């Protein structure tokens, strides 16, 4: 038997050496190493393979509820490419009286032309509307190391000698953000396990700060209406942008339709010939057709020409369901949660957005 004091440095899980099938398994030899990581982290790091875990939403919430009882600074991270999909509704319920800083990560994905102070202003406004009182708002790219120093320095002042908890939905880049800060300070790289699979970090991970307080990573909350949960693990790479998004402009007539692979559909109903700007991963194929042929085309070609989803996944892939939107204001986004958005520049357009049942669509003031 081993002590409970062994925690995986990669994901925070308690390490056990008895059952290779269970969470936290590591071979006994791993315990002799200076940094202990579990088998799941080892495979993620070296083979980019993920083992499913049996943790439930409740398990994660229990961990996060502890945060409300502490006296700490809370850093909430959102994925700026999936702002609404990665938002944690009701954050204030579990942070108690602690102050919250909002960090928009993955700014490297947005076109270089985007003005950062405008975007920060937009985030502040959205945050307020979504009921979050954020002390301060930052934009960073954890993966590219952009604006990390400034943000870390500001957080260090704001924490006022307290612990810092980094929280957010799965996959927003919490662990990548902390790894970056560690790298800035100690030079050590990739201390915590990160991956493009949601649900990588499994428990609290404490990184000691210089005043015996800690910078604390936490498991991401699962937002079930994110596209990532509806597609095959192999396709996550396709829908997750890696590089700066190249917006694609389509001039559409009324009665034309765009398909985003087989994951989403956009019908332009009325409003005269106009342009639509699509912000999705560069790897997603956009297919244009007449709306009158769209349903038939989808039935015939989903899983091959219109992919993802893959052919072998079709049985379990949800139907596309629709929501109608009327664009009343200039510069409006129609958002497909986790996939991207379409910007409509002028008011007066009626459109229909289709996404797999369970995924969210919404309309918002344009982010860009
Ligand atoms: N383009 C881009 N990708 C990023 C950035 N930061 C993180 N990522 C990617 O986002 C994915 C998730 O990163 P993680 O750091 O594991 O996210 P997390 O929030 O810790 O996720 P969980 O532990 O599952 O809650 C990985 O594929 C990262 O490479 C960023 O600044 N830009
Ligand atoms: Mg993580």
CSV table of C-alpha atoms and ligand atoms in Angstrom, one decimal:
chain,number,residue,atom,x,y,z
A,1,UNK,CA,0.0,0.0,0.0
A,2,UNK,CA,1.1,3.5,-0.7
A,3,UNK,CA,0.5,6.7,1.2
A,4,UNK,CA,-2.1,9.1,-0.1
A,5,UNK,CA,0.4,11.8,-0.2
A,6,UNK,CA,1.5,10.9,-3.7
A,7,UNK,CA,-0.2,13.2,-6.2
A,8,UNK,CA,0.3,13.2,-9.9
A,9,UNK,CA,2.2,16.4,-10.9
A,10,UNK,CA,0.5,16.3,-14.3
A,11,UNK,CA,-3.2,16.1,-13.4
A,12,UNK,CA,-3.4,16.3,-9.6
A,13,UNK,CA,-5.0,12.8,-9.1
A,14,UNK,CA,-4.0,10.6,-6.2
A,15,UNK,CA,-1.5,8.0,-7.3
A,16,UNK,CA,-2.1,4.3,-6.8
A,17,UNK,CA,0.0,1.4,-7.9
A,18,UNK,CA,-2.5,-1.5,-7.6
A,19,UNK,CA,-4.9,-1.3,-10.4
A,20,UNK,CA,-3.8,-0.3,-13.9
A,21,UNK,CA,-7.4,0.1,-15.0
A,22,UNK,CA,-8.3,2.6,-12.3
A,23,UNK,CA,-7.7,6.3,-12.1
A,24,UNK,CA,-4.3,7.5,-10.8
A,25,UNK,CA,-2.4,4.3,-11.6
A,26,UNK,CA,1.4,4.5,-11.9
A,27,UNK,CA,3.8,1.6,-11.9
A,28,UNK,CA,5.7,1.3,-8.6
A,29,UNK,CA,8.9,2.4,-10.3
A,30,UNK,CA,7.4,5.8,-11.1
A,31,UNK,CA,7.3,6.6,-7.4
A,32,UNK,CA,11.1,6.7,-7.3
A,33,UNK,CA,11.2,9.5,-9.8
A,34,UNK,CA,11.6,13.1,-8.7
A,35,UNK,CA,8.4,14.2,-10.4
A,36,UNK,CA,5.6,11.6,-10.2
A,37,UNK,CA,3.1,11.4,-13.0
A,38,UNK,CA,0.3,8.8,-13.5
A,39,UNK,CA,0.1,6.5,-16.5
A,40,UNK,CA,-2.7,8.6,-18.0
A,41,UNK,CA,-0.6,11.7,-18.0
A,42,UNK,CA,2.4,9.7,-19.3
A,43,UNK,CA,0.3,8.5,-22.3
A,44,UNK,CA,-1.1,12.0,-22.9
A,45,UNK,CA,2.3,13.5,-22.9
A,46,UNK,CA,4.1,11.0,-25.0
A,47,UNK,CA,1.4,9.5,-27.3
A,48,UNK,CA,-1.3,12.1,-27.2
A,49,UNK,CA,-3.8,9.4,-26.2
A,50,UNK,CA,-6.4,9.9,-23.6
A,51,UNK,CA,-7.9,7.4,-21.2
A,52,UNK,CA,-11.5,8.2,-20.2
A,53,UNK,CA,-12.1,8.8,-16.6
A,54,UNK,CA,-15.0,8.1,-14.4
A,55,UNK,CA,-15.3,11.5,-12.7
A,56,UNK,CA,-18.7,13.1,-12.8
A,57,UNK,CA,-19.8,16.7,-12.9
A,58,UNK,CA,-20.5,16.4,-9.2
A,59,UNK,CA,-17.0,15.4,-8.4
A,60,UNK,CA,-15.6,18.4,-10.2
A,61,UNK,CA,-18.1,20.7,-8.5
A,62,UNK,CA,-17.2,19.3,-5.1
A,63,UNK,CA,-13.6,20.3,-5.7
A,64,UNK,CA,-14.6,23.8,-6.8
A,65,UNK,CA,-17.0,24.3,-4.0
A,66,UNK,CA,-14.0,24.2,-1.6
A,67,UNK,CA,-12.8,27.4,-3.3
A,68,UNK,CA,-15.7,29.4,-1.8
A,69,UNK,CA,-14.5,28.6,1.7
A,70,UNK,CA,-11.0,29.9,1.1
A,71,UNK,CA,-9.6,33.4,1.1
A,72,UNK,CA,-8.0,33.7,-2.3
A,73,UNK,CA,-7.9,35.6,-5.6
A,74,UNK,CA,-9.8,33.8,-8.4
A,75,UNK,CA,-8.6,33.9,-11.9
A,76,UNK,CA,-11.3,32.8,-14.3
A,77,UNK,CA,-10.1,31.9,-17.8
A,78,UNK,CA,-12.2,31.9,-20.9
A,79,UNK,CA,-11.4,30.8,-24.4
A,80,UNK,CA,-11.8,34.0,-26.4
A,81,UNK,CA,-12.6,31.9,-29.5
A,82,UNK,CA,-15.4,30.3,-27.6
A,83,UNK,CA,-16.3,33.0,-25.2
A,84,UNK,CA,-19.9,32.1,-24.4
A,85,UNK,CA,-19.3,28.3,-24.7
A,86,UNK,CA,-16.5,28.5,-22.2
A,87,UNK,CA,-18.2,30.9,-19.8
A,88,UNK,CA,-18.8,29.6,-16.3
A,89,UNK,CA,-22.3,30.6,-15.4
A,90,UNK,CA,-22.9,31.3,-11.7
A,91,UNK,CA,-19.2,31.6,-10.9
A,92,UNK,CA,-20.1,33.9,-8.0
A,93,UNK,CA,-22.0,31.1,-6.4
A,94,UNK,CA,-18.8,29.1,-5.7
A,95,UNK,CA,-16.2,31.7,-5.3
A,96,UNK,CA,-17.8,33.2,-2.2
A,97,UNK,CA,-16.5,36.7,-1.4
A,98,UNK,CA,-13.3,36.3,-3.3
A,99,UNK,CA,-12.3,38.8,-6.0
A,100,UNK,CA,-12.3,37.6,-9.6
A,101,UNK,CA,-10.0,38.5,-12.4
A,102,UNK,CA,-11.1,37.5,-15.9
A,103,UNK,CA,-8.5,36.3,-18.4
A,104,UNK,CA,-9.3,35.8,-22.1
A,105,UNK,CA,-6.9,33.2,-23.4
A,106,UNK,CA,-6.0,32.1,-27.0
A,107,UNK,CA,-5.9,35.6,-28.4
A,108,UNK,CA,-3.4,34.2,-30.9
A,109,UNK,CA,-6.3,32.7,-32.8
A,110,UNK,CA,-8.0,36.0,-33.6
A,111,UNK,CA,-6.9,38.0,-36.7
A,112,UNK,CA,-3.9,40.2,-36.0
A,113,UNK,CA,-6.0,43.2,-36.9
A,114,UNK,CA,-8.2,42.9,-33.8
A,115,UNK,CA,-7.6,45.8,-31.4
A,116,UNK,CA,-6.9,44.4,-28.0
A,117,UNK,CA,-8.3,47.3,-26.0
A,118,UNK,CA,-11.6,47.1,-27.9
A,119,UNK,CA,-11.8,43.4,-27.2
A,120,UNK,CA,-11.1,44.0,-23.5
A,121,UNK,CA,-13.8,46.6,-23.5
A,122,UNK,CA,-16.2,44.0,-25.2
A,123,UNK,CA,-15.2,41.4,-22.6
A,124,UNK,CA,-15.9,43.8,-19.7
A,125,UNK,CA,-19.4,44.5,-21.1
A,126,UNK,CA,-20.2,40.9,-21.7
A,127,UNK,CA,-19.0,39.9,-18.3
A,128,UNK,CA,-21.2,42.5,-16.7
A,129,UNK,CA,-24.2,41.4,-18.7
A,130,UNK,CA,-23.5,37.8,-17.7
A,131,UNK,CA,-23.4,38.8,-14.1
A,132,UNK,CA,-19.7,38.7,-13.3
A,133,UNK,CA,-18.1,41.5,-11.4
A,134,UNK,CA,-14.5,41.2,-12.6
A,135,UNK,CA,-11.9,43.4,-10.9
A,136,UNK,CA,-9.7,43.4,-14.0
A,137,UNK,CA,-9.7,41.9,-17.5
A,138,UNK,CA,-6.7,40.6,-19.4
A,139,UNK,CA,-6.1,39.0,-22.8
A,140,UNK,CA,-3.3,36.5,-23.2
A,141,UNK,CA,-2.0,33.6,-25.3
A,142,UNK,CA,-0.8,31.0,-22.9
A,143,UNK,CA,0.3,28.7,-25.8
A,144,UNK,CA,2.4,31.5,-27.5
A,145,UNK,CA,3.4,33.2,-24.3
A,146,UNK,CA,1.8,36.6,-25.2
A,147,UNK,CA,1.1,39.1,-22.4
A,148,UNK,CA,1.9,36.5,-19.7
A,149,UNK,CA,4.5,38.5,-17.9
A,150,UNK,CA,2.2,41.6,-17.5
A,151,UNK,CA,-0.8,39.5,-16.5
A,152,UNK,CA,1.2,37.5,-14.0
A,153,UNK,CA,2.7,40.6,-12.5
A,154,UNK,CA,-0.7,42.2,-12.1
A,155,UNK,CA,-2.1,39.1,-10.6
A,156,UNK,CA,0.8,39.0,-8.1
A,157,UNK,CA,-0.1,42.5,-7.0
A,158,UNK,CA,-3.8,41.8,-6.8
A,159,UNK,CA,-3.5,38.6,-4.9
A,160,UNK,CA,-2.3,40.7,-1.9
A,161,UNK,CA,-0.5,37.8,-0.3
A,162,UNK,CA,-3.2,35.3,-0.9
A,163,UNK,CA,-3.5,32.0,-2.8
A,164,UNK,CA,-4.5,32.2,-6.5
A,165,UNK,CA,-7.1,29.7,-7.9
A,166,UNK,CA,-7.2,29.4,-11.7
A,167,UNK,CA,-10.7,28.2,-12.7
A,168,UNK,CA,-12.7,27.8,-15.9
A,169,UNK,CA,-14.4,25.5,-18.2
A,170,UNK,CA,-12.5,22.5,-19.6
A,171,UNK,CA,-10.0,23.2,-22.3
A,172,UNK,CA,-9.7,26.9,-22.0
A,173,UNK,CA,-6.0,26.7,-21.2
A,174,UNK,CA,-5.8,26.9,-17.4
A,175,UNK,CA,-2.9,24.5,-17.2
A,176,UNK,CA,-1.1,25.9,-20.2
A,177,UNK,CA,-1.4,29.4,-18.6
A,178,UNK,CA,0.1,28.1,-15.3
A,179,UNK,CA,2.8,26.2,-17.2
A,180,UNK,CA,3.7,29.5,-18.9
A,181,UNK,CA,4.0,31.3,-15.6
A,182,UNK,CA,6.2,28.5,-14.2
A,183,UNK,CA,8.4,28.8,-17.3
A,184,UNK,CA,8.7,32.5,-16.8
A,185,UNK,CA,9.8,32.1,-13.2
A,186,UNK,CA,11.8,28.8,-13.1
A,187,UNK,CA,12.5,28.1,-16.8
A,188,UNK,CA,10.9,24.6,-16.4
A,189,UNK,CA,8.6,23.6,-19.2
A,190,UNK,CA,5.4,21.7,-19.4
A,191,UNK,CA,5.2,20.8,-15.7
A,192,UNK,CA,1.4,20.2,-15.8
A,193,UNK,CA,-0.2,18.0,-18.3
A,194,UNK,CA,-2.2,19.8,-21.0
A,195,UNK,CA,-4.0,18.4,-24.0
A,196,UNK,CA,-6.7,19.2,-26.5
A,197,UNK,CA,-9.0,16.7,-24.9
A,198,UNK,CA,-11.5,18.3,-22.4
A,199,UNK,CA,-11.0,17.0,-18.9
A,200,UNK,CA,-7.3,16.8,-18.7
A,201,UNK,CA,-6.7,18.1,-15.1
A,202,UNK,CA,-8.4,15.9,-12.6
A,203,UNK,CA,-7.8,17.6,-9.2
A,204,UNK,CA,-6.3,20.6,-7.6
A,205,UNK,CA,-2.6,21.1,-8.4
A,206,UNK,CA,-0.7,23.5,-6.1
A,207,UNK,CA,2.3,25.4,-7.4
A,208,UNK,CA,4.1,27.0,-4.5
A,209,UNK,CA,4.7,30.8,-4.6
A,210,UNK,CA,7.6,32.5,-2.9
A,211,UNK,CA,5.5,33.4,0.2
A,212,UNK,CA,4.2,29.9,1.1
A,213,UNK,CA,1.0,30.6,-0.8
A,214,UNK,CA,0.1,28.7,-4.0
A,215,UNK,CA,-0.9,29.2,-7.5
A,216,UNK,CA,-3.6,26.5,-7.9
A,217,UNK,CA,-4.7,24.7,-11.1
A,218,UNK,CA,-8.2,23.2,-11.0
A,219,UNK,CA,-10.1,20.7,-13.1
A,220,UNK,CA,-12.3,22.4,-15.8
A,221,UNK,CA,-16.0,22.4,-15.4
A,222,UNK,CA,-17.7,20.6,-18.3
A,223,UNK,CA,-20.1,22.7,-20.4
A,224,UNK,CA,-22.3,20.1,-22.0
A,225,UNK,CA,-23.5,22.4,-24.7
A,226,UNK,CA,-20.0,22.7,-26.3
A,227,UNK,CA,-19.5,21.2,-29.7
A,228,UNK,CA,-16.4,19.3,-28.4
A,229,UNK,CA,-18.7,16.8,-26.5
A,230,UNK,CA,-20.6,15.8,-29.6
A,231,UNK,CA,-17.8,15.0,-32.0
A,232,UNK,CA,-15.3,12.1,-32.2
A,233,UNK,CA,-12.0,12.6,-30.3
A,234,UNK,CA,-10.2,12.3,-33.6
A,235,UNK,CA,-12.1,15.3,-35.0
A,236,UNK,CA,-11.4,17.6,-32.1
A,237,UNK,CA,-8.3,18.6,-33.9
A,238,UNK,CA,-10.3,19.7,-36.9
A,239,UNK,CA,-12.7,22.0,-35.0
A,240,UNK,CA,-10.1,23.4,-32.6
A,241,UNK,CA,-8.2,26.1,-34.4
A,242,UNK,CA,-4.4,26.0,-33.9
A,243,UNK,CA,-3.5,29.1,-35.8
A,244,UNK,CA,-4.7,32.6,-36.5
A,245,UNK,CA,-8.2,32.2,-38.0
A,246,UNK,CA,-8.5,33.4,-41.6
A,247,UNK,CA,-12.0,34.9,-41.8
A,248,UNK,CA,-13.9,33.6,-44.9
A,249,UNK,CA,-16.3,36.0,-46.6
A,250,UNK,CA,-19.3,34.7,-48.4
A,251,UNK,CA,-21.6,36.8,-50.6
A,252,UNK,CA,-24.9,35.2,-50.3
A,253,UNK,CA,-28.3,35.6,-51.9
A,254,UNK,CA,-31.5,34.8,-50.1
A,255,UNK,CA,-32.2,31.1,-50.2
A,256,UNK,CA,-28.5,30.1,-49.9
A,257,UNK,CA,-27.0,27.8,-47.3
A,258,UNK,CA,-23.6,27.2,-45.8
A,259,UNK,CA,-22.5,23.9,-44.3
A,260,UNK,CA,-19.6,23.7,-41.8
A,261,UNK,CA,-18.5,20.2,-42.4
A,262,UNK,CA,-21.5,18.2,-41.2
A,263,UNK,CA,-21.5,20.0,-37.9
A,264,UNK,CA,-23.5,23.1,-38.5
A,265,UNK,CA,-25.7,24.7,-41.2
A,266,UNK,CA,-26.5,28.4,-41.8
A,267,UNK,CA,-29.5,29.4,-44.0
A,268,UNK,CA,-29.8,32.9,-45.3
A,269,UNK,CA,-33.5,33.5,-45.4
A,270,UNK,CA,-34.0,37.2,-46.2
A,271,UNK,CA,-32.4,40.6,-46.3
A,272,UNK,CA,-31.1,41.0,-49.9
A,273,UNK,CA,-27.7,40.1,-51.3
A,274,UNK,CA,-25.0,40.6,-48.6
A,275,UNK,CA,-21.8,39.3,-47.2
A,276,UNK,CA,-21.2,37.1,-44.2
A,277,UNK,CA,-17.9,36.7,-42.5
A,278,UNK,CA,-17.2,33.2,-41.1
A,279,UNK,CA,-14.8,32.7,-38.2
A,280,UNK,CA,-14.1,29.0,-37.8
A,281,UNK,CA,-11.1,26.8,-37.7
A,282,UNK,CA,-9.2,27.0,-41.1
A,283,UNK,CA,-9.5,23.2,-41.3
A,284,UNK,CA,-13.3,23.1,-41.4
A,285,UNK,CA,-14.7,22.8,-44.9
A,286,UNK,CA,-17.4,25.3,-45.8
A,287,UNK,CA,-19.8,24.1,-48.4
A,288,UNK,CA,-22.3,26.5,-50.1
A,289,UNK,CA,-25.6,25.3,-51.6
A,290,UNK,CA,-29.2,26.3,-52.3
A,291,UNK,CA,-31.4,26.1,-49.2
A,292,UNK,CA,-34.0,24.1,-51.2
A,293,UNK,CA,-31.4,21.3,-51.7
A,294,UNK,CA,-29.8,21.5,-48.3
A,295,UNK,CA,-31.7,18.9,-46.4
A,296,UNK,CA,-31.3,16.3,-49.2
A,297,UNK,CA,-27.6,17.1,-49.6
A,298,UNK,CA,-27.0,16.7,-45.9
A,299,UNK,CA,-28.7,13.3,-45.7
A,300,UNK,CA,-26.8,12.1,-48.7
A,301,UNK,CA,-23.3,13.4,-47.9
A,302,UNK,CA,-23.0,13.8,-44.1
A,303,UNK,CA,-20.0,11.7,-43.0
A,304,UNK,CA,-18.2,12.0,-46.3
A,305,UNK,CA,-18.3,15.3,-48.2
A,306,UNK,CA,-19.8,17.0,-45.1
A,307,UNK,CA,-17.4,15.9,-42.4
A,308,UNK,CA,-16.8,15.8,-39.4
A,309,UNK,CA,-18.8,13.8,-38.1
A,310,UNK,CA,-17.2,10.7,-39.5
A,311,UNK,CA,-19.2,7.9,-41.2
A,312,UNK,CA,-18.6,5.5,-38.4
A,313,UNK,CA,-19.9,8.0,-35.9
A,314,UNK,CA,-23.2,8.8,-37.6
A,315,UNK,CA,-25.3,6.4,-35.6
A,316,UNK,CA,-24.6,8.3,-32.4
A,317,UNK,CA,-24.4,11.8,-33.9
A,318,UNK,CA,-27.4,14.0,-33.0
A,319,UNK,CA,-29.7,15.5,-35.5
A,320,UNK,CA,-29.2,19.1,-36.5
A,321,UNK,CA,-31.8,21.4,-34.9
A,322,UNK,CA,-32.5,24.9,-35.9
A,323,UNK,CA,-32.9,28.3,-34.4
A,324,UNK,CA,-34.0,31.4,-36.2
A,325,UNK,CA,-32.4,34.8,-35.7
A,326,UNK,CA,-33.2,38.2,-36.9
A,327,UNK,CA,-30.3,40.6,-37.0
A,328,UNK,CA,-31.5,43.9,-35.7
A,329,UNK,CA,-28.2,45.8,-35.2
A,330,UNK,CA,-25.1,46.4,-37.3
A,331,UNK,CA,-22.1,44.2,-36.4
A,332,UNK,CA,-23.8,41.1,-35.0
A,333,UNK,CA,-22.4,37.6,-34.5
A,334,UNK,CA,-24.4,34.4,-34.9
A,335,UNK,CA,-22.5,32.0,-32.6
A,336,UNK,CA,-22.2,28.2,-32.9
A,337,UNK,CA,-20.8,27.3,-29.5
A,338,UNK,CA,-17.3,25.8,-29.8
A,339,UNK,CA,-17.2,26.0,-33.6
A,340,UNK,CA,-17.0,29.7,-34.2
A,341,UNK,CA,-19.3,32.4,-35.5
A,342,UNK,CA,-20.6,34.4,-38.4
A,343,UNK,CA,-20.5,38.1,-38.4
A,344,UNK,CA,-23.3,40.0,-40.1
A,345,UNK,CA,-22.3,43.6,-40.8
A,346,UNK,CA,-25.7,45.2,-41.5
A,347,UNK,CA,-29.1,44.9,-39.8
A,348,UNK,CA,-32.2,43.5,-41.5
A,349,UNK,CA,-31.1,39.9,-42.1
A,350,UNK,CA,-33.2,36.8,-41.2
A,351,UNK,CA,-31.1,33.7,-40.8
A,352,UNK,CA,-31.4,30.2,-39.4
A,353,UNK,CA,-28.6,28.4,-37.6
A,354,UNK,CA,-28.5,24.6,-37.2
A,355,UNK,CA,-26.3,22.7,-34.7
A,356,UNK,CA,-26.3,19.2,-33.3
A,357,UNK,CA,-29.1,18.8,-30.7
A,358,UNK,CA,-27.6,19.9,-27.4
A,359,UNK,CA,-25.2,22.4,-28.8
A,360,UNK,CA,-25.9,26.1,-28.2
A,361,UNK,CA,-26.4,28.8,-30.7
A,362,UNK,CA,-26.8,32.5,-29.8
A,363,UNK,CA,-26.7,36.0,-31.2
A,364,UNK,CA,-24.4,38.7,-29.7
A,365,UNK,CA,-22.8,42.0,-30.4
A,366,UNK,CA,-19.8,41.4,-32.6
A,367,UNK,CA,-16.6,40.5,-30.9
A,368,UNK,CA,-14.4,41.8,-33.7
B,1,LIG,N1,-4.3,28.5,-29.8
B,1,LIG,C1,-4.1,28.4,-28.5
B,1,LIG,N2,-4.4,27.2,-27.9
B,1,LIG,C2,-4.2,27.1,-26.6
B,1,LIG,C3,-3.8,28.3,-25.8
B,1,LIG,N3,-3.7,27.9,-24.5
B,1,LIG,C4,-4.0,26.6,-24.5
B,1,LIG,N4,-4.3,26.1,-25.7
B,1,LIG,C5,-4.7,24.8,-26.1
B,1,LIG,O1,-5.9,24.5,-25.5
B,1,LIG,C6,-6.0,23.1,-25.2
B,1,LIG,C7,-6.4,22.9,-23.7
B,1,LIG,O2,-5.3,23.4,-22.9
B,1,LIG,P1,-5.2,23.0,-21.3
B,1,LIG,O3,-4.2,23.9,-20.7
B,1,LIG,O4,-5.0,21.5,-21.2
B,1,LIG,O5,-6.6,23.4,-20.8
B,1,LIG,P2,-7.3,23.3,-19.4
B,1,LIG,O6,-8.1,24.5,-19.2
B,1,LIG,O7,-6.2,23.1,-18.4
B,1,LIG,O8,-8.2,22.0,-19.6
B,1,LIG,P3,-8.8,21.0,-18.5
B,1,LIG,O9,-7.6,20.6,-17.6
B,1,LIG,O10,-9.3,19.9,-19.3
B,1,LIG,O11,-9.8,21.7,-17.7
B,1,LIG,C8,-4.6,22.5,-25.5
B,1,LIG,O12,-4.7,21.9,-26.8
B,1,LIG,C9,-3.7,23.7,-25.6
B,1,LIG,O13,-2.6,23.6,-26.4
B,1,LIG,C10,-3.5,29.5,-26.5
B,1,LIG,O14,-3.1,30.5,-25.9
B,1,LIG,N5,-3.7,29.5,-27.8
B,2,LIG,MG1,-5.9,21.5,-17.1
